[in-house]
Amino acid sequence: MSQTVLISGPPGCGKTTWILNRIQSHRGPSGFLRLVGYPDEGLLQARDGGIDLAWLQDQCPGLLDLADPDQALAPRPANLLALIELPQFQPPADSGLAGLDRRAIPQLEALHLSPDEHLHFGRDDLLPRQDTLDFSSLQALERNLAGSVWDPASLSSFWFELVNGAYGDVYRAKALMNLPDGRAFFCNWMVSREGSQFLPLQTTASPDGRPQHLSRLVVQGKDLDPAAIEVTLADCLLSDALLELEQARLRQQEAPSHPSPAA
């Protein structure tokens, strides 16, 4: 039996992690949609630019992108679990489907989606509460890093500085970052947690030029300093010449060695 569940909650409460666990435990096809959310006064929503979808599709091959109009027109597979993520700062006044933000309904209808269930972090006991925070003000910063490759040591330094206040009071940060050896990482941090997550993607690229997959940085907080972040990014991202130098060394290490012919 197919099911469509809408999950809402504030930044960093664990929506995507909960959705990943549901997909991995479901014996059947799954699909995902992330709605943009609606800003309340003084609270800016951050457009994730596809980070959540890219991470989930890497971890769950075959996951359907329910934002694709072709998926809306195609027959849905049997036993489909459709999971919809909606950033929402304040708990709805009503429980269940009655609490669904009415502004989301036209977009859902356009994609032929009708939730059977609505769960909100901070309201429903089925969801964890430890990372559900109340925000009085919030800024958002988004940076498209498509094709960018990080110096590994610089990435560690930048992320440490970012979450420890060097560029403003950061509450939430997530990113997809590329390294010269073809690996990519989902970087995730929330002020209510201890430490950051650096989770490797299963999909890797060959160390030969700039990767084609999604790379992006999203930060939410207060008194953010975008100019300082831009300066640091310029120092941390590899130029074409440095990238080729590093990748040439990696390719040389991977090249099979051939024994000398016998005399």
mmCIF file of C-alpha atoms in Angstrom:
data_model
loop_
_atom_site.group_PDB
_atom_site.id
_atom_site.type_symbol
_atom_site.label_atom_id
_atom_site.label_comp_id
_atom_site.label_asym_id
_atom_site.label_seq_id
_atom_site.Cartn_x
_atom_site.Cartn_y
_atom_site.Cartn_z
ATOM 1 C CA MET A 1 0.000 0.000 0.000
ATOM 2 C CA SER A 2 1.410 3.373 -0.994
ATOM 3 C CA GLN A 3 1.790 6.151 1.569
ATOM 4 C CA THR A 4 2.576 9.879 1.362
ATOM 5 C CA VAL A 5 3.995 11.499 4.507
ATOM 6 C CA LEU A 6 4.804 15.194 4.955
ATOM 7 C CA ILE A 7 7.491 16.024 7.557
ATOM 8 C CA SER A 8 7.880 19.625 8.762
ATOM 9 C CA GLY A 9 10.089 21.327 11.311
ATOM 10 C CA PRO A 10 12.673 24.083 11.917
ATOM 11 C CA PRO A 11 16.247 24.093 10.541
ATOM 12 C CA GLY A 12 18.489 21.280 11.745
ATOM 13 C CA CYS A 13 15.878 19.356 13.696
ATOM 14 C CA GLY A 14 16.604 16.110 11.850
ATOM 15 C CA LYS A 15 14.040 16.001 9.052
ATOM 16 C CA THR A 16 16.386 14.585 6.405
ATOM 17 C CA THR A 17 17.969 12.058 8.780
ATOM 18 C CA TRP A 18 14.544 10.793 9.814
ATOM 19 C CA ILE A 19 13.503 10.561 6.163
ATOM 20 C CA LEU A 20 16.685 8.623 5.292
ATOM 21 C CA ASN A 21 15.957 6.105 8.045
ATOM 22 C CA ARG A 22 12.382 5.657 6.815
ATOM 23 C CA ILE A 23 13.526 5.097 3.233
ATOM 24 C CA GLN A 24 16.161 2.573 4.286
ATOM 25 C CA SER A 25 13.660 0.596 6.369
ATOM 26 C CA HIS A 26 10.953 0.607 3.659
ATOM 27 C CA ARG A 27 10.652 -2.557 1.587
ATOM 28 C CA GLY A 28 9.639 -1.009 -1.674
ATOM 29 C CA PRO A 29 10.160 2.052 -3.883
ATOM 30 C CA SER A 30 10.509 5.493 -2.327
ATOM 31 C CA GLY A 31 10.317 9.090 -3.521
ATOM 32 C CA PHE A 32 11.352 12.432 -2.054
ATOM 33 C CA LEU A 33 10.305 16.067 -2.392
ATOM 34 C CA ARG A 34 11.648 19.099 -0.547
ATOM 35 C CA LEU A 35 9.379 22.131 -0.482
ATOM 36 C CA VAL A 36 10.936 25.590 -0.169
ATOM 37 C CA GLY A 37 9.159 26.697 3.011
ATOM 38 C CA TYR A 38 7.742 30.131 3.759
ATOM 39 C CA PRO A 39 9.590 32.898 5.637
ATOM 40 C CA ASP A 40 8.145 34.233 8.852
ATOM 41 C CA GLU A 41 9.009 37.768 9.907
ATOM 42 C CA GLY A 42 12.763 38.026 10.516
ATOM 43 C CA LEU A 43 13.355 34.340 9.738
ATOM 44 C CA LEU A 44 14.828 33.585 6.314
ATOM 45 C CA GLN A 45 14.450 30.159 4.795
ATOM 46 C CA ALA A 46 17.571 28.694 3.199
ATOM 47 C CA ARG A 47 17.217 27.116 -0.246
ATOM 48 C CA ASP A 48 19.228 23.926 -0.040
ATOM 49 C CA GLY A 49 19.629 23.844 -3.825
ATOM 50 C CA GLY A 50 19.242 20.071 -4.001
ATOM 51 C CA ILE A 51 21.645 19.037 -1.202
ATOM 52 C CA ASP A 52 19.083 16.857 0.581
ATOM 53 C CA LEU A 53 17.955 15.132 -2.614
ATOM 54 C CA ALA A 54 21.536 14.506 -3.784
ATOM 55 C CA TRP A 55 22.500 13.039 -0.400
ATOM 56 C CA LEU A 56 19.421 10.823 -0.201
ATOM 57 C CA GLN A 57 19.791 9.571 -3.791
ATOM 58 C CA ASP A 58 23.439 8.733 -3.125
ATOM 59 C CA GLN A 59 22.522 6.736 -0.036
ATOM 60 C CA CYS A 60 19.374 5.218 -1.575
ATOM 61 C CA PRO A 61 19.911 4.455 -5.293
ATOM 62 C CA GLY A 62 16.640 4.433 -7.177
ATOM 63 C CA LEU A 63 15.024 7.111 -5.016
ATOM 64 C CA LEU A 64 12.486 9.000 -7.128
ATOM 65 C CA ASP A 65 12.646 12.786 -7.415
ATOM 66 C CA LEU A 66 9.027 13.759 -6.828
ATOM 67 C CA ALA A 67 9.740 17.357 -7.921
ATOM 68 C CA ASP A 68 10.248 16.053 -11.466
ATOM 69 C CA PRO A 69 7.091 16.895 -13.471
ATOM 70 C CA ASP A 70 7.533 13.667 -15.452
ATOM 71 C CA GLN A 71 7.220 11.708 -12.202
ATOM 72 C CA ALA A 72 3.954 13.492 -11.465
ATOM 73 C CA LEU A 73 2.509 12.328 -14.795
ATOM 74 C CA ALA A 74 3.933 8.801 -14.716
ATOM 75 C CA PRO A 75 2.068 5.932 -13.029
ATOM 76 C CA ARG A 76 3.264 5.593 -9.439
ATOM 77 C CA PRO A 77 4.797 2.225 -8.537
ATOM 78 C CA ALA A 78 2.951 -0.001 -6.110
ATOM 79 C CA ASN A 79 3.838 0.319 -2.427
ATOM 80 C CA LEU A 80 5.496 3.713 -3.006
ATOM 81 C CA LEU A 81 6.601 5.583 0.111
ATOM 82 C CA ALA A 82 6.516 9.295 -0.799
ATOM 83 C CA LEU A 83 8.235 11.542 1.741
ATOM 84 C CA ILE A 84 7.858 15.327 1.608
ATOM 85 C CA GLU A 85 10.111 17.661 3.594
ATOM 86 C CA LEU A 86 8.838 21.139 4.529
ATOM 87 C CA PRO A 87 10.992 23.631 6.474
ATOM 88 C CA GLN A 88 8.666 25.263 8.998
ATOM 89 C CA PHE A 89 9.757 27.320 11.999
ATOM 90 C CA GLN A 90 6.661 27.272 14.224
ATOM 91 C CA PRO A 91 4.535 24.256 15.200
ATOM 92 C CA PRO A 92 1.147 24.272 13.448
ATOM 93 C CA ALA A 93 -1.837 25.276 15.533
ATOM 94 C CA ASP A 94 -3.646 22.081 14.538
ATOM 95 C CA SER A 95 -2.415 18.509 14.588
ATOM 96 C CA GLY A 96 -2.301 16.129 11.673
ATOM 97 C CA LEU A 97 -3.330 17.136 8.180
ATOM 98 C CA ALA A 98 -5.378 20.030 9.575
ATOM 99 C CA GLY A 99 -2.069 21.709 10.507
ATOM 100 C CA LEU A 100 -0.613 21.535 6.989
ATOM 101 C CA ASP A 101 0.428 24.984 5.737
ATOM 102 C CA ARG A 102 -2.224 25.811 3.159
ATOM 103 C CA ARG A 103 0.337 27.590 0.990
ATOM 104 C CA ALA A 104 1.926 24.227 0.189
ATOM 105 C CA ILE A 105 -1.240 22.688 -1.217
ATOM 106 C CA PRO A 106 -1.093 24.171 -4.777
ATOM 107 C CA GLN A 107 2.450 22.880 -5.299
ATOM 108 C CA LEU A 108 1.515 19.448 -3.969
ATOM 109 C CA GLU A 109 -1.553 19.297 -6.181
ATOM 110 C CA ALA A 110 0.516 20.299 -9.231
ATOM 111 C CA LEU A 111 2.737 17.267 -8.551
ATOM 112 C CA HIS A 112 -0.265 14.997 -7.888
ATOM 113 C CA LEU A 113 0.703 14.537 -4.242
ATOM 114 C CA SER A 114 -1.795 14.315 -1.408
ATOM 115 C CA PRO A 115 -0.338 13.611 2.074
ATOM 116 C CA ASP A 116 -1.886 10.830 4.115
ATOM 117 C CA GLU A 117 -0.030 11.982 7.228
ATOM 118 C CA HIS A 118 1.622 15.186 8.508
ATOM 119 C CA LEU A 119 4.229 15.036 11.282
ATOM 120 C CA HIS A 120 5.960 18.099 12.771
ATOM 121 C CA PHE A 121 9.198 18.121 14.803
ATOM 122 C CA GLY A 122 8.493 19.588 18.228
ATOM 123 C CA ARG A 123 4.819 18.623 18.168
ATOM 124 C CA ASP A 124 4.478 14.921 17.375
ATOM 125 C CA ASP A 125 5.834 12.292 19.762
ATOM 126 C CA LEU A 126 6.821 10.010 16.880
ATOM 127 C CA LEU A 127 9.676 12.425 16.088
ATOM 128 C CA PRO A 128 12.765 13.190 18.224
ATOM 129 C CA ARG A 129 12.860 16.555 19.987
ATOM 130 C CA GLN A 130 16.490 17.059 21.026
ATOM 131 C CA ASP A 131 17.408 19.251 18.031
ATOM 132 C CA THR A 132 14.173 21.229 17.800
ATOM 133 C CA LEU A 133 15.130 24.867 18.443
ATOM 134 C CA ASP A 134 13.121 28.082 18.573
ATOM 135 C CA PHE A 135 14.533 30.897 16.436
ATOM 136 C CA SER A 136 13.878 34.585 17.116
ATOM 137 C CA SER A 137 15.907 35.796 14.119
ATOM 138 C CA LEU A 138 17.691 34.041 11.307
ATOM 139 C CA GLN A 139 19.757 34.928 8.236
ATOM 140 C CA ALA A 140 20.598 32.604 5.382
ATOM 141 C CA LEU A 141 23.638 32.336 3.125
ATOM 142 C CA GLU A 142 23.841 30.030 0.111
ATOM 143 C CA ARG A 143 26.826 29.451 -2.160
ATOM 144 C CA ASN A 144 26.802 27.363 -5.341
ATOM 145 C CA LEU A 145 30.140 25.523 -5.484
ATOM 146 C CA ALA A 146 29.513 23.538 -8.679
ATOM 147 C CA GLY A 147 32.814 22.292 -10.091
ATOM 148 C CA SER A 148 34.784 23.464 -7.055
ATOM 149 C CA VAL A 149 37.357 21.207 -5.419
ATOM 150 C CA TRP A 150 38.740 21.775 -1.930
ATOM 151 C CA ASP A 151 42.211 21.432 -0.588
ATOM 152 C CA PRO A 152 41.481 18.808 2.116
ATOM 153 C CA ALA A 153 43.366 20.563 4.927
ATOM 154 C CA SER A 154 41.761 23.891 4.031
ATOM 155 C CA LEU A 155 38.292 22.329 4.104
ATOM 156 C CA SER A 156 38.843 21.112 7.665
ATOM 157 C CA SER A 157 40.123 24.525 8.750
ATOM 158 C CA PHE A 158 37.291 26.416 7.055
ATOM 159 C CA TRP A 159 34.582 24.213 8.548
ATOM 160 C CA PHE A 160 36.087 24.518 12.033
ATOM 161 C CA GLU A 161 36.190 28.310 11.695
ATOM 162 C CA LEU A 162 32.658 28.418 10.272
ATOM 163 C CA VAL A 163 30.931 26.516 13.083
ATOM 164 C CA ASN A 164 32.994 28.238 15.775
ATOM 165 C CA GLY A 165 31.925 31.781 14.943
ATOM 166 C CA ALA A 166 34.644 33.137 12.668
ATOM 167 C CA TYR A 167 32.036 34.302 10.124
ATOM 168 C CA GLY A 168 29.121 35.066 12.412
ATOM 169 C CA ASP A 169 26.880 33.230 14.853
ATOM 170 C CA VAL A 170 26.111 30.069 12.878
ATOM 171 C CA TYR A 171 23.172 27.907 13.995
ATOM 172 C CA ARG A 172 23.036 25.527 11.033
ATOM 173 C CA ALA A 173 25.440 24.581 8.241
ATOM 174 C CA LYS A 174 25.340 21.874 5.611
ATOM 175 C CA ALA A 175 27.197 21.306 2.376
ATOM 176 C CA LEU A 176 28.319 18.903 -0.314
ATOM 177 C CA MET A 177 32.078 19.262 -0.835
ATOM 178 C CA ASN A 178 34.435 17.728 -3.430
ATOM 179 C CA LEU A 179 38.031 16.575 -2.837
ATOM 180 C CA PRO A 180 40.785 16.123 -5.453
ATOM 181 C CA ASP A 181 40.748 12.312 -5.241
ATOM 182 C CA GLY A 182 37.145 12.162 -6.465
ATOM 183 C CA ARG A 183 35.482 11.715 -3.105
ATOM 184 C CA ALA A 184 32.665 13.974 -1.961
ATOM 185 C CA PHE A 185 31.350 14.582 1.555
ATOM 186 C CA PHE A 186 28.063 15.646 3.066
ATOM 187 C CA CYS A 187 29.056 18.088 5.828
ATOM 188 C CA ASN A 188 26.444 18.692 8.499
ATOM 189 C CA TRP A 189 26.384 20.762 11.695
ATOM 190 C CA MET A 190 23.755 22.054 14.107
ATOM 191 C CA VAL A 191 24.372 24.247 17.153
ATOM 192 C CA SER A 192 22.516 21.807 19.423
ATOM 193 C CA ARG A 193 24.835 18.903 18.560
ATOM 194 C CA GLU A 194 28.353 18.003 19.610
ATOM 195 C CA GLY A 195 30.668 17.982 16.610
ATOM 196 C CA SER A 196 30.095 17.918 12.886
ATOM 197 C CA GLN A 197 29.203 15.068 10.566
ATOM 198 C CA PHE A 198 31.471 14.433 7.586
ATOM 199 C CA LEU A 199 29.682 11.652 5.726
ATOM 200 C CA PRO A 200 31.235 10.256 2.526
ATOM 201 C CA LEU A 201 29.099 9.866 -0.558
ATOM 202 C CA GLN A 202 29.071 6.388 -2.041
ATOM 203 C CA THR A 203 29.465 7.860 -5.525
ATOM 204 C CA THR A 204 33.018 8.885 -6.383
ATOM 205 C CA ALA A 205 34.582 10.467 -9.455
ATOM 206 C CA SER A 206 37.897 9.700 -11.119
ATOM 207 C CA PRO A 207 40.712 12.137 -10.246
ATOM 208 C CA ASP A 208 40.584 13.679 -13.687
ATOM 209 C CA GLY A 209 39.278 17.239 -13.867
ATOM 210 C CA ARG A 210 36.450 18.941 -12.073
ATOM 211 C CA PRO A 211 33.477 16.846 -10.882
ATOM 212 C CA GLN A 212 30.087 17.373 -12.473
ATOM 213 C CA HIS A 213 27.823 16.571 -9.527
ATOM 214 C CA LEU A 214 26.205 19.019 -7.112
ATOM 215 C CA SER A 215 28.348 20.989 -4.662
ATOM 216 C CA ARG A 216 26.838 23.654 -2.444
ATOM 217 C CA LEU A 217 27.139 25.418 0.933
ATOM 218 C CA VAL A 218 24.147 26.544 3.018
ATOM 219 C CA VAL A 219 24.525 28.486 6.290
ATOM 220 C CA GLN A 220 21.878 29.845 8.652
ATOM 221 C CA GLY A 221 22.604 32.075 11.633
ATOM 222 C CA LYS A 222 22.908 35.653 12.838
ATOM 223 C CA ASP A 223 25.345 38.463 11.960
ATOM 224 C CA LEU A 224 26.806 36.405 9.118
ATOM 225 C CA ASP A 225 29.757 37.814 7.167
ATOM 226 C CA PRO A 226 29.376 36.730 3.510
ATOM 227 C CA ALA A 227 32.364 38.808 2.352
ATOM 228 C CA ALA A 228 34.732 37.050 4.767
ATOM 229 C CA ILE A 229 33.414 33.662 3.667
ATOM 230 C CA GLU A 230 34.036 34.572 0.030
ATOM 231 C CA VAL A 231 37.637 35.565 0.786
ATOM 232 C CA THR A 232 38.265 32.265 2.576
ATOM 233 C CA LEU A 233 36.673 30.244 -0.212
ATOM 234 C CA ALA A 234 38.987 31.888 -2.726
ATOM 235 C CA ASP A 235 41.942 30.704 -0.632
ATOM 236 C CA CYS A 236 40.639 27.163 -0.067
ATOM 237 C CA LEU A 237 39.359 26.128 -3.511
ATOM 238 C CA LEU A 238 41.928 24.699 -5.923
ATOM 239 C CA SER A 239 42.790 26.489 -9.140
ATOM 240 C CA ASP A 240 42.938 24.506 -12.380
ATOM 241 C CA ALA A 241 46.730 24.314 -12.178
ATOM 242 C CA LEU A 242 46.823 23.138 -8.564
ATOM 243 C CA LEU A 243 44.012 20.666 -9.151
ATOM 244 C CA GLU A 244 45.800 19.108 -12.117
ATOM 245 C CA LEU A 245 49.039 18.922 -10.152
ATOM 246 C CA GLU A 246 47.329 17.096 -7.284
ATOM 247 C CA GLN A 247 45.308 14.800 -9.529
ATOM 248 C CA ALA A 248 48.322 13.931 -11.668
ATOM 249 C CA ARG A 249 50.065 12.734 -8.506
ATOM 250 C CA LEU A 250 47.009 10.654 -7.568
ATOM 251 C CA ARG A 251 46.751 9.127 -11.036
ATOM 252 C CA GLN A 252 50.420 8.209 -10.891
ATOM 253 C CA GLN A 253 49.877 6.440 -7.571
ATOM 254 C CA GLU A 254 46.935 4.494 -9.013
ATOM 255 C CA ALA A 255 48.765 3.469 -12.206
ATOM 256 C CA PRO A 256 49.610 -0.273 -12.197
ATOM 257 C CA SER A 257 53.280 -1.052 -11.963
ATOM 258 C CA HIS A 258 54.689 -3.417 -14.591
ATOM 259 C CA PRO A 259 57.599 -5.725 -13.705
ATOM 260 C CA SER A 260 60.714 -5.466 -15.825
ATOM 261 C CA PRO A 261 61.024 -8.201 -18.477
ATOM 262 C CA ALA A 262 63.264 -11.086 -17.513
ATOM 263 C CA ALA A 263 66.775 -10.913 -18.858
#
